[in-house]
Coordinates of C-alpha atoms and ligand atoms in Angstrom, one line a residue:
X64 CA -0.6 -21.3 -14.4
X65 CA -3.2 -24.0 -15.3
X66 CA -6.7 -23.3 -15.4
X67 CA -7.4 -25.4 -12.5
X68 CA -4.6 -23.7 -10.5
X69 CA -5.9 -20.4 -11.5
X70 CA -9.3 -21.1 -10.3
X71 CA -8.0 -22.3 -7.0
X72 CA -5.9 -19.2 -6.6
X73 CA -8.9 -17.1 -7.5
X74 CA -11.1 -18.7 -4.9
X75 CA -8.4 -18.4 -2.5
X76 CA -7.9 -14.9 -2.5
X77 CA -11.6 -13.8 -2.6
X78 CA -12.1 -13.1 1.1
X79 CA -9.0 -10.9 1.0
X80 CA -9.9 -8.9 -1.9
X81 CA -13.3 -8.1 -0.6
X82 CA -11.8 -7.3 2.8
X83 CA -9.9 -4.1 1.5
X84 CA -8.6 -3.2 5.0
X85 CA -6.4 -5.0 7.7
X86 CA -4.4 -4.1 10.6
X87 CA -0.7 -5.0 10.6
X88 CA 1.0 -5.5 14.2
X89 CA 4.7 -4.7 14.7
X90 CA 5.3 -6.3 18.3
X91 CA 8.0 -8.0 19.5
X92 CA 11.0 -7.8 22.1
X93 CA 12.3 -4.7 20.7
X94 CA 9.2 -2.8 22.4
X95 CA 11.1 -3.0 25.6
X96 CA 13.6 -0.6 24.0
X97 CA 11.0 1.6 22.4
X98 CA 13.1 2.4 19.2
X99 CA 11.8 0.4 16.6
X100 CA 12.1 -3.2 15.3
X101 CA 15.5 -2.6 14.0
X102 CA 17.2 -1.7 17.2
X103 CA 19.0 -4.6 17.5
X104 CA 20.9 -4.0 14.1
X105 CA 21.0 -0.4 14.6
X106 CA 22.9 -0.5 17.8
X107 CA 24.7 -3.9 17.3
X108 CA 23.3 -5.5 20.4
X109 CA 25.0 -8.8 20.8
X110 CA 22.8 -11.7 21.1
X111 CA 23.6 -12.6 24.7
X112 CA 22.7 -9.0 25.7
X113 CA 19.5 -8.7 23.7
X114 CA 18.3 -12.1 25.1
X115 CA 18.3 -10.1 28.5
X116 CA 15.7 -8.0 27.5
X117 CA 13.5 -11.2 27.6
X118 CA 13.6 -11.5 31.1
X119 CA 11.8 -8.0 31.6
X120 CA 9.2 -8.5 28.8
X121 CA 6.2 -8.9 30.6
X122 CA 3.2 -7.1 28.6
X123 CA 0.7 -7.6 31.4
X124 CA -1.7 -5.1 29.7
X125 CA -1.9 -7.2 26.7
X126 CA -5.8 -8.1 26.2
X127 CA -6.6 -10.0 23.1
X128 CA -10.1 -8.9 23.2
X129 CA -9.3 -5.3 23.2
X130 CA -6.8 -5.4 20.3
X131 CA -9.2 -7.4 18.2
X132 CA -12.0 -4.8 19.2
X133 CA -9.8 -1.9 17.9
X134 CA -9.2 -3.7 14.6
X135 CA -12.9 -4.3 14.3
X136 CA -14.0 -0.9 15.2
X137 CA -11.6 0.5 12.5
X138 CA -13.4 -1.6 9.9
X139 CA -10.3 -3.8 9.4
X140 CA -11.3 -7.5 8.7
X141 CA -8.0 -9.2 9.3
X142 CA -4.9 -8.8 11.2
X143 CA -1.3 -9.4 10.4
X144 CA 0.7 -9.7 13.6
X145 CA 4.7 -10.2 13.7
X146 CA 5.1 -14.0 15.0
X147 CA 8.9 -13.5 14.6
X148 CA 10.6 -10.5 13.2
X149 CA 14.3 -9.8 12.2
X150 CA 15.4 -10.2 15.9
X151 CA 14.4 -13.9 15.9
X152 CA 12.3 -13.4 18.9
X153 CA 9.0 -15.6 18.4
X154 CA 5.9 -14.2 19.9
X155 CA 4.4 -17.6 20.3
X156 CA 5.0 -20.6 22.1
X157 CA 7.9 -22.3 19.6
X158 CA 9.1 -25.9 20.6
X159 CA 12.0 -25.5 18.3
X160 CA 13.6 -22.4 19.9
X161 CA 13.3 -21.4 23.5
X162 CA 13.8 -17.7 22.6
X163 CA 10.2 -17.1 22.6
X164 CA 7.6 -15.4 24.6
X165 CA 6.4 -18.4 26.8
X166 CA 9.9 -19.9 27.5
X167 CA 11.9 -16.6 27.8
X168 CA 9.7 -14.3 29.6
X169 CA 8.3 -13.8 33.0
X170 CA 5.2 -13.5 30.8
X171 CA 4.9 -17.0 30.1
X172 CA 1.6 -16.9 28.0
X173 CA 1.2 -17.9 24.2
X174 CA -0.6 -14.6 23.1
X175 CA -1.0 -15.9 19.6
X176 CA -3.5 -18.5 21.0
X177 CA -5.3 -15.7 22.9
X178 CA -5.3 -13.7 19.7
X179 CA -6.6 -16.8 17.7
X180 CA -9.6 -17.5 19.9
X181 CA -10.5 -13.8 20.1
X182 CA -10.3 -13.6 16.4
X183 CA -12.3 -16.4 15.9
X184 CA -14.9 -15.0 18.2
X185 CA -15.1 -11.5 16.6
X186 CA -14.9 -12.8 13.0
X187 CA -11.4 -11.4 12.1
X188 CA -9.0 -13.2 10.1
X189 CA -5.6 -14.1 11.9
X190 CA -2.5 -13.9 9.7
X191 CA 1.2 -14.1 10.6
X192 CA 4.3 -12.0 9.6
X193 CA 7.5 -14.3 9.6
X194 CA 10.7 -12.8 8.9
X195 CA 12.0 -16.2 7.1
X196 CA 15.4 -15.1 5.6
X197 CA 16.7 -12.3 8.4
X198 CA 17.3 -13.6 11.7
X199 CA 19.8 -11.7 13.7
X200 CA 19.6 -14.3 16.6
X201 CA 20.4 -17.3 14.7
X202 CA 24.0 -18.1 13.7
X203 CA 23.3 -19.3 10.5
X204 CA 20.6 -17.1 8.7
X205 CA 22.1 -15.3 5.7
X206 CA 20.3 -12.4 4.0
X207 CA 21.7 -10.5 1.0
X208 CA 22.7 -7.5 3.2
X209 CA 21.5 -7.5 6.7
X210 CA 23.0 -10.0 8.8
X211 CA 24.3 -10.1 12.4
X212 CA 28.0 -9.8 11.8
X213 CA 28.6 -8.3 15.2
X214 CA 28.2 -11.7 16.8
X215 CA 28.6 -14.2 14.0
X216 CA 31.4 -14.8 11.1
X217 CA 29.6 -14.5 7.6
X218 CA 31.8 -17.0 6.3
X219 CA 31.1 -19.6 8.9
X220 CA 27.3 -19.4 8.3
X221 CA 25.4 -22.5 6.7
X222 CA 22.2 -21.1 5.7
X223 CA 20.5 -24.7 5.3
X224 CA 21.3 -25.0 9.0
X225 CA 19.0 -21.9 9.7
X226 CA 16.4 -23.0 6.9
X227 CA 15.7 -26.5 8.0
X228 CA 16.2 -26.4 11.7
X229 CA 14.5 -23.1 12.6
X230 CA 12.7 -21.2 9.7
X231 CA 10.5 -24.0 8.2
X232 CA 9.9 -25.8 11.5
X233 CA 8.6 -22.7 12.9
X234 CA 6.4 -22.0 10.0
X235 CA 4.9 -25.3 10.3
X236 CA 4.3 -24.4 14.0
X237 CA 2.2 -21.4 12.9
X238 CA 0.4 -23.2 10.6
X239 CA -0.6 -26.3 13.0
X240 CA -0.9 -24.6 16.2
X241 CA -3.5 -21.8 15.8
X242 CA -6.2 -22.9 13.5
X243 CA -6.7 -21.4 10.0
X244 CA -4.3 -18.7 9.1
X245 CA -5.6 -16.1 6.5
X246 CA -2.2 -15.4 5.2
X247 CA 1.4 -15.7 5.8
X248 CA 3.3 -12.1 5.4
X249 CA 7.0 -13.1 4.6
X250 CA 9.6 -10.4 4.3
X251 CA 13.0 -9.4 3.1
X252 CA 13.8 -12.4 1.0
X253 CA 16.9 -11.1 -0.3
X254 CA 19.2 -13.9 -1.3
X255 CA 16.5 -16.8 -1.1
X256 CA 16.9 -18.8 -4.1
X257 CA 14.0 -19.5 -6.7
X258 CA 14.1 -23.1 -5.8
X259 CA 13.8 -22.5 -2.0
X260 CA 11.2 -19.8 -2.5
X261 CA 8.9 -22.1 -4.3
X262 CA 9.6 -25.1 -2.0
X263 CA 8.4 -22.9 0.7
X264 CA 5.3 -22.0 -0.9
X265 CA 4.5 -25.7 -1.3
X266 CA 5.6 -26.2 2.1
X267 CA 2.8 -23.8 3.5
X268 CA 0.2 -25.3 0.9
X269 CA 0.8 -28.5 2.5
X270 CA -0.5 -27.4 5.8
X271 CA -3.0 -25.0 5.0
X272 CA -3.9 -25.0 1.0
X273 CA -6.0 -21.8 1.3
X274 CA -3.2 -19.8 3.4
X275 CA -2.6 -16.8 1.2
X276 CA 1.3 -15.7 0.7
X277 CA 2.5 -12.4 0.0
X278 CA 4.9 -11.7 -3.0
X279 CA 7.7 -10.8 -0.4
X280 CA 8.1 -14.4 0.2
X281 CA 10.7 -14.1 -2.9
X282 CA 12.7 -11.6 -4.7
X283 CA 11.8 -13.8 -7.7
X284 CA 8.9 -12.4 -9.5
X285 CA 5.6 -14.1 -9.5
X286 CA 5.9 -16.1 -6.6
X287 CA 2.9 -16.0 -3.9
X288 CA -0.7 -14.9 -4.1
X289 CA -0.6 -11.4 -4.4
X290 CA 1.8 -8.2 -4.6
X291 CA 2.8 -6.4 -1.6
X292 CA 3.8 -2.8 -2.7
X293 CA 6.9 -1.2 -1.2
X294 CA 6.2 0.1 2.4
X295 CA 4.0 3.2 2.1
X296 CA 4.1 2.8 -1.4
X297 CA 0.8 3.7 -3.4
X298 CA 1.0 2.8 -7.2
X299 CA -0.7 4.6 -10.2
X300 CA -4.0 3.6 -11.7
X301 CA -3.8 0.3 -13.5
X302 CA -0.2 -0.3 -12.5
X303 CA -1.0 -3.6 -11.2
X304 CA -3.0 -6.1 -13.1
X305 CA -2.9 -8.5 -10.2
X306 CA -4.3 -8.2 -6.5
X307 CA -2.0 -5.9 -4.4
X308 CA -1.7 -4.1 -1.0
X309 CA 0.0 -1.2 0.5
X310 CA 1.6 -1.7 3.9
X311 CA 1.3 1.4 5.7
X312 CA 2.5 3.1 9.0
X313 CA 0.3 5.3 11.2
X314 CA 3.2 7.4 12.2
X315 CA 6.7 6.6 10.8
X316 CA 7.8 3.6 12.6
X317 CA 6.7 0.0 12.5
X318 CA 7.5 -1.2 15.7
X319 CA 7.0 1.1 19.0
X320 CA 9.2 4.1 19.2
X321 CA 8.7 6.5 21.8
X322 CA 10.4 9.3 19.8
X323 CA 7.9 9.0 16.7
X324 CA 4.7 11.4 17.3
X325 CA 4.3 12.1 13.6
X326 CA 0.8 10.4 13.3
X327 CA -1.4 10.6 10.2
X328 CA -4.8 12.2 10.7
X329 CA -8.0 10.1 10.5
X330 CA -8.7 12.3 7.3
X331 CA -5.4 11.3 5.7
X332 CA -6.0 7.6 6.4
X333 CA -9.3 7.8 4.6
X334 CA -8.0 9.3 1.8
X335 CA -5.3 7.1 1.5
X336 CA -7.4 4.1 1.8
X337 CA -10.1 5.4 -0.6
X338 CA -7.3 6.1 -3.0
X339 CA -5.7 2.5 -2.8
X340 CA -9.2 0.8 -2.9
X341 CA -10.1 2.9 -6.2
X342 CA -6.9 1.4 -7.6
X343 CA -8.1 -2.2 -6.5
X344 CA -5.5 -2.6 -3.6
X345 CA -5.8 -3.3 0.0
X346 CA -4.6 -1.1 2.8
X347 CA -2.4 -3.1 5.6
X348 CA -2.4 -0.2 8.4
X349 CA 0.2 -0.6 11.0
X350 CA 0.1 -0.3 15.1
X351 CA 3.3 -0.8 17.2
X352 CA 2.2 -1.7 20.6
X353 CA 4.2 -1.0 23.7
X354 CA 6.3 -3.4 25.8
X355 CA 3.3 -3.5 28.3
X356 CA 0.8 -4.7 25.5
X357 CA -0.9 -1.4 24.7
X358 CA -1.8 -0.1 21.2
X359 CA -0.7 3.5 21.5
X360 CA -3.6 5.6 22.4
X361 CA -3.2 8.0 19.6
X362 CA -3.4 5.1 17.1
X363 CA -6.6 3.7 18.7
X364 CA -8.0 7.2 18.5
X365 CA -7.3 7.6 14.8
X366 CA -8.3 4.2 14.0
X367 CA -11.8 4.6 15.8
X368 CA -12.4 7.7 14.1
X369 CA -11.4 6.5 10.4
X370 CA -13.7 3.5 11.5
X371 CA -16.6 5.7 12.1
X372 CA -16.5 6.9 8.5
X373 CA -15.9 3.6 7.1
X374 CA -18.9 2.1 9.0
X375 CA -21.2 4.8 7.4
X376 CA -19.8 4.4 3.8
X377 CA -18.6 0.6 4.0
X378 CA -20.8 -0.1 0.9
X379 CA -18.5 1.9 -1.4
X380 CA -15.3 0.3 0.0
X381 CA -15.9 -3.3 0.8
X382 CA -16.2 -6.0 -2.0
X383 CA -15.8 -3.0 -4.7
X384 CA -13.5 -3.0 -7.8
X385 CA -11.2 -0.5 -9.0
X386 CA -12.0 2.6 -10.8
X387 CA -12.2 2.1 -14.5
X388 CA -10.6 5.5 -15.2
X389 CA -6.8 5.3 -15.8
X390 CA -6.2 8.6 -13.9
X391 CA -6.6 10.3 -10.7
X392 CA -9.7 12.2 -10.4
X393 CA -9.3 15.9 -9.3
X394 CA -12.1 15.8 -6.9
X395 CA -11.5 12.4 -5.5
X396 CA -11.9 8.8 -6.5
X397 CA -14.4 6.1 -8.0
X398 CA -15.2 2.5 -6.9
X399 CA -17.6 0.2 -8.7
X400 CA -19.7 -2.8 -8.2
X401 CA -22.0 -4.4 -10.9
X402 CA -24.3 -1.7 -12.3
X403 CA -23.1 1.0 -9.8
X404 CA -20.6 3.6 -9.6
X405 CA -19.6 5.2 -6.2
X406 CA -18.0 8.8 -6.3
X407 CA -16.0 9.5 -3.4
X408 CA -15.8 13.2 -3.4
X409 CA -13.3 15.3 -1.2
X410 CA -15.2 17.7 0.8
X411 CA -13.3 20.8 -0.2
X412 CA -14.0 20.0 -3.6
X413 CA -17.9 20.0 -2.8
X414 CA -19.7 22.5 -5.3
X415 CA -23.0 23.0 -6.5
X416 CA -22.5 20.6 -9.3
X417 CA -20.2 17.6 -9.8
X418 CA -19.2 16.9 -13.4
X419 CA -17.8 13.7 -14.7
X420 CA -16.4 13.2 -18.0
X421 CA -16.1 9.9 -20.0
X422 CA -19.0 7.8 -18.2
X423 CA -21.0 6.0 -21.2
X424 CA -23.7 4.4 -19.2
X425 CA -26.9 5.7 -18.8
X426 CA -27.4 6.9 -15.2
X427 CA -30.8 5.6 -13.8
X428 CA -30.5 7.1 -10.4
X429 CA -27.9 9.2 -8.2
X430 CA -28.3 9.7 -4.6
X431 CA -26.0 10.4 -1.7
X432 CA -24.9 7.3 0.3
X433 CA -25.4 9.2 3.5
X434 CA -29.1 9.6 2.7
X435 CA -31.3 6.7 4.2
X436 CA -34.1 7.8 1.9
X437 CA -31.9 7.6 -1.2
X438 CA -33.6 10.8 -2.6
X439 CA -32.9 11.6 -6.3
X440 CA -30.2 13.9 -7.0
X441 CA -31.0 15.8 -10.4
X442 CA -28.8 14.8 -13.1
X443 CA -28.0 15.7 -16.7
X444 CA -26.1 13.7 -19.4
X445 CA -24.8 14.7 -22.7
X446 CA -22.6 13.5 -25.6
X447 CA -21.0 15.3 -28.3
X448 CA -20.4 13.3 -31.2
X449 CA -17.7 15.4 -32.8
X450 CA -15.1 14.7 -30.0
X451 CA -16.5 11.7 -28.6
X452 CA -17.4 13.2 -25.3
X453 CA -19.6 12.3 -22.5
X454 CA -20.5 14.6 -19.8
X455 CA -22.4 13.8 -16.5
X456 CA -23.7 16.5 -14.3
X457 CA -25.1 16.1 -10.9
X458 CA -26.5 18.9 -8.8
X459 CA -25.5 18.7 -5.1
X460 CA -27.1 19.9 -2.1
X461 CA -25.2 22.9 -0.5
X462 CA -23.1 21.1 2.1
X463 CA -21.1 18.0 1.8
X464 CA -23.2 15.4 4.0
X465 CA -20.2 13.5 5.6
X466 CA -17.0 14.3 7.0
X467 CA -13.8 14.4 4.9
X468 CA -15.2 12.7 2.1
X469 CA -18.9 12.3 0.8
X470 CA -20.1 9.6 -1.6
X471 CA -22.5 9.9 -4.5
X472 CA -24.0 6.4 -5.6
X473 CA -24.9 6.1 -9.2
X474 CA -27.1 3.3 -10.3
X475 CA -26.3 2.7 -13.9
X476 CA -27.6 0.9 -16.8
X477 CA -25.4 -2.1 -17.2
X478 CA -22.0 -2.4 -15.8
X479 CA -19.7 0.7 -15.9
X480 CA -18.3 1.6 -19.1
X481 CA -15.9 4.6 -19.4
X482 CA -13.9 6.5 -22.2
X483 CA -10.5 4.8 -21.1
X484 CA -8.6 7.5 -23.0
X485 CA -6.7 10.3 -21.5
X486 CA -8.6 13.2 -21.4
X487 CA -8.9 16.6 -19.8
X488 CA -10.7 16.8 -16.4
X489 CA -13.3 19.5 -15.7
X490 CA -10.7 22.2 -14.5
X491 CA -9.1 21.7 -17.9
X492 CA -5.9 19.7 -16.5
X493 CA -4.7 16.5 -17.9
X494 CA -2.8 13.9 -15.7
X495 CA -0.8 11.4 -17.7
X496 CA 0.7 8.5 -15.9
X497 CA 3.9 7.0 -16.7
X498 CA 2.6 3.3 -16.4
X499 CA 0.2 4.2 -19.3
X500 CA 2.8 5.6 -21.7
X501 CA 4.2 3.8 -24.9
X502 CA 7.8 3.8 -23.9
X503 CA 10.8 3.3 -25.9
X504 CA 14.7 3.5 -25.8
X505 CA 16.5 4.9 -29.1
X506 CA 20.2 6.0 -29.2
X507 CA 20.5 6.0 -25.5
X508 CA 17.2 8.2 -25.2
X509 CA 14.3 7.1 -23.2
X510 CA 11.0 8.4 -24.3
X511 CA 7.4 8.1 -23.1
X512 CA 4.5 8.9 -25.2
X513 CA 0.8 9.5 -24.4
X514 CA -2.1 10.2 -26.8
X515 CA -4.9 12.1 -25.0
X516 CA -8.1 14.3 -25.8
X517 CA -8.4 18.1 -25.3
X518 CA -11.9 19.4 -25.0
X519 CA -10.9 23.0 -23.7
X520 CA -8.0 24.4 -25.5
X521 CA -5.8 27.1 -24.4
X522 CA -2.6 27.5 -22.6
X523 CA -1.1 24.9 -20.2
X524 CA 1.8 24.5 -17.8
X525 CA 3.7 21.3 -18.3
X526 CA 4.3 20.0 -14.7
X527 CA 6.5 16.9 -14.1
X528 CA 5.4 14.7 -11.1
X529 CA 8.0 12.7 -9.0
X530 CA 8.0 10.9 -5.5
X531 CA 11.3 11.8 -3.8
X532 CA 12.8 9.9 -0.9
X533 CA 13.7 11.6 2.3
X534 CA 17.3 12.8 2.4
X535 CA 17.7 12.5 -1.5
X536 CA 19.6 15.5 -3.1
X537 CA 17.4 16.1 -6.0
X538 CA 20.4 17.5 -8.4
X539 CA 21.9 14.2 -8.1
X540 CA 19.0 12.6 -10.1
X541 CA 18.0 15.4 -12.4
X542 CA 21.0 17.1 -13.6
X543 CA 20.1 16.8 -17.4
X544 CA 17.6 18.3 -19.6
X545 CA 14.4 16.5 -20.1
X546 CA 12.4 17.3 -23.4
X547 CA 8.8 17.6 -24.0
X548 CA 7.2 17.8 -27.4
X549 CA 3.6 18.5 -27.7
X550 CA 1.7 20.0 -30.8
X551 CA 4.8 21.0 -32.6
X552 CA 6.2 22.7 -29.7
X553 CA 9.2 21.7 -27.9
X554 CA 10.3 22.3 -24.2
X555 CA 13.9 21.8 -22.9
X556 CA 14.7 22.1 -19.4
X557 CA 16.7 20.7 -16.2
X558 CA 13.6 20.0 -14.0
X559 CA 13.7 21.9 -10.5
X560 CA 12.1 21.3 -7.1
X561 CA 9.4 23.7 -7.7
X562 CA 6.6 22.5 -5.3
X563 CA 7.1 19.8 -2.4
X564 CA 3.8 18.2 -1.2
X565 CA 4.5 16.1 1.8
X566 CA 1.1 14.2 2.1
X567 CA -0.8 13.9 -1.0
X568 CA -3.5 10.8 -1.3
X569 CA -0.7 8.5 -3.0
X570 CA 2.3 10.0 -1.7
X571 CA 3.5 10.0 2.1
X572 CA 6.6 9.7 4.2
X573 CA 9.6 8.7 3.4
X574 CA 8.3 10.1 0.2
X575 CA 7.4 13.7 -0.9
X576 CA 5.6 14.8 -4.1
X577 CA 7.8 17.1 -6.1
X578 CA 6.3 19.2 -8.9
X579 CA 8.7 20.6 -11.7
X580 CA 7.5 23.2 -14.3
X581 CA 8.9 22.3 -17.2
X582 CA 7.5 25.5 -19.2
X583 CA 4.2 26.4 -21.1
X584 CA 2.5 25.1 -24.1
X585 CA -0.5 26.3 -26.0
X586 CA -3.2 23.7 -27.7
X587 CA -5.2 25.7 -30.0
X588 CA -7.9 23.0 -31.1
X589 CA -10.1 20.4 -29.4
X590 CA -9.5 16.7 -30.2
X591 CA -6.8 14.3 -30.1
X592 CA -3.2 15.1 -29.2
X593 CA 0.0 13.4 -28.1
X594 CA 2.9 14.4 -25.8
X595 CA 6.2 12.7 -26.0
X596 CA 8.6 13.1 -23.0
X597 CA 12.4 12.2 -23.2
X598 CA 13.9 11.7 -19.7
X599 CA 16.3 9.4 -18.3
X600 CA 14.1 8.6 -15.4
X601 CA 11.6 6.6 -17.6
X602 CA 11.9 3.1 -16.6
X603 CA 10.2 -0.4 -16.6
X604 CA 8.6 -1.1 -13.2
X605 CA 10.8 -2.8 -10.6
X606 CA 10.0 -5.7 -8.6
X607 CA 11.9 -4.8 -5.4
X608 CA 9.6 -3.6 -2.8
X609 CA 11.6 -3.1 0.4
X610 CA 12.3 0.2 1.3
X611 CA 16.1 -0.1 0.7
X612 CA 15.5 -1.3 -2.7
X613 CA 12.9 1.5 -3.7
X614 CA 14.3 4.1 -6.1
X615 CA 15.3 7.5 -4.4
X616 CA 13.3 9.4 -7.0
X617 CA 10.4 8.0 -9.1
X618 CA 9.0 9.5 -12.0
X619 CA 5.2 9.1 -11.7
X620 CA 3.5 11.2 -14.2
X621 CA 3.3 14.3 -16.3
X622 CA 0.6 17.0 -15.9
X623 CA -1.0 19.9 -18.2
X624 CA -2.3 22.2 -15.9
X625 CA -4.4 25.1 -17.8
X626 CA -2.7 28.7 -16.9
X627 CA -4.6 30.3 -14.0
X628 CA -5.8 27.0 -12.5
X629 CA -2.8 25.4 -10.6
Ligands
LIG98 O1 12.7 -4.4 7.5 C1 11.4 -4.7 7.5 C2 10.6 -3.6 8.5 O2 10.9 -3.9 9.7 C3 9.2 -3.8 8.3 O3 8.8 -5.1 9.0 C4 8.7 -3.6 7.1 C5 7.2 -3.7 6.8 O4 6.7 -3.7 5.6 N1 9.3 -4.4 6.2 C6 10.8 -4.6 6.2 C7 11.4 -3.4 5.3 O5 10.6 -3.3 4.0

């Protein structure tokens, strides 16, 4: 990219990177069936029959002020709403297609106009989701896999008929009828050519040069302003060098489903948000309103409770940068600002003293974010030259001052500088994320190698960490031996599902975190070590982010857990 273009891109995305938290709204005609947004395809509902639901769609309870108010109270800074999902129904007044909320329903109001006005009033950026390739209503839309073949014959489809007569004109409408649009969220680009993808980006820019575009505009890499991770996917520390987001469900569905009552708790939302923000990402959290126009009560309750925490702790969230440590910290997470570090401590890890390894700066002052008087917390700092080891100790009050996660602010001399080597954490465990390994392929064997520092030698269990998608048979993926070499010792075993964690900070439905104990090793000396893993699951990161493209089992990391401290 040219320097001038890069400067423009950096400027364009600044508001979004500072915002951190947005509301995703999946709302469409499918809400009348209350079975999620894929109901038309799942039940192969013919277009003519599906169109009939519009005659009953009358969301009289819709109130733009209330909806924007929910986002605001949750601490969200932008709203991304489905202007058209895969069913092809436009939730705004489209002049090019009558299958829209104004022309086809008794409701007859352009609710996007109402939302745009309200967002403007309440200082929230309005953004649109637009399903640009899948459209089950239009006879000529063509996706790589998911087409309406129950009404239309695939061979008779002429993609450019759809593209020029519906998709592009509707995108133009969205960019010209509702004022400034924060971003366009495209989805499911399978089959769209590189040329069409790039032209679409230019097309959007020609109407609104500052409108952001997410990476799902195309399946070709490096198109768009930022990376949308897979649905509900939270990456590893340092996995993405550019801006990224996690689109996430509050329960297990996007569009309203009366069967889905598996809600995340406010605590889980806060933890995931902190985890995402500490890795430099944004959280785009979904609600699926009912056909009447109501955001489900349970969603509002969870969002409001999460919002109360965010309101108290916003200084450590908005406008921050990612943690400089390349691994998950066992007590929580870190965010930074110039000359400042925020330690987000999970309340169940709260103790008399918190220790942080690897911070090189002098700490000028430490205090609790919850303490309006900013009273000093006693600290000690030491450095052991022989093993190049920095240790900060912070004495803490008896009880954690906030709900779920309590924040310690460190004022630093200069901007945060840390030892970015992998090293033992305070409990003695070492987390080695795949993304930071040196990988190689030799004689059909894939290896990953990490260097790390040991400060507390001893015996360790070696644990392989994978994320496994629901309904996946583990043995289909792990049926060969994996090998670990460390300090002259070798472990060889077929990994088993020894422990299943359903809701860890970085893992959630449709994935569970699986721990496999590979065996035990002994590290006798302090200092530098290396570990090599041989495993056929080691692979370069993939670009596919839609849920059906995501791997069924993803290798994340390997851990050394000191014996007796699991
Ligand atoms: O198929 C869609 C799905 O309905 C939903 O809109 C999600 C949100 O990220 N995107 C697609 C699947 O990845």
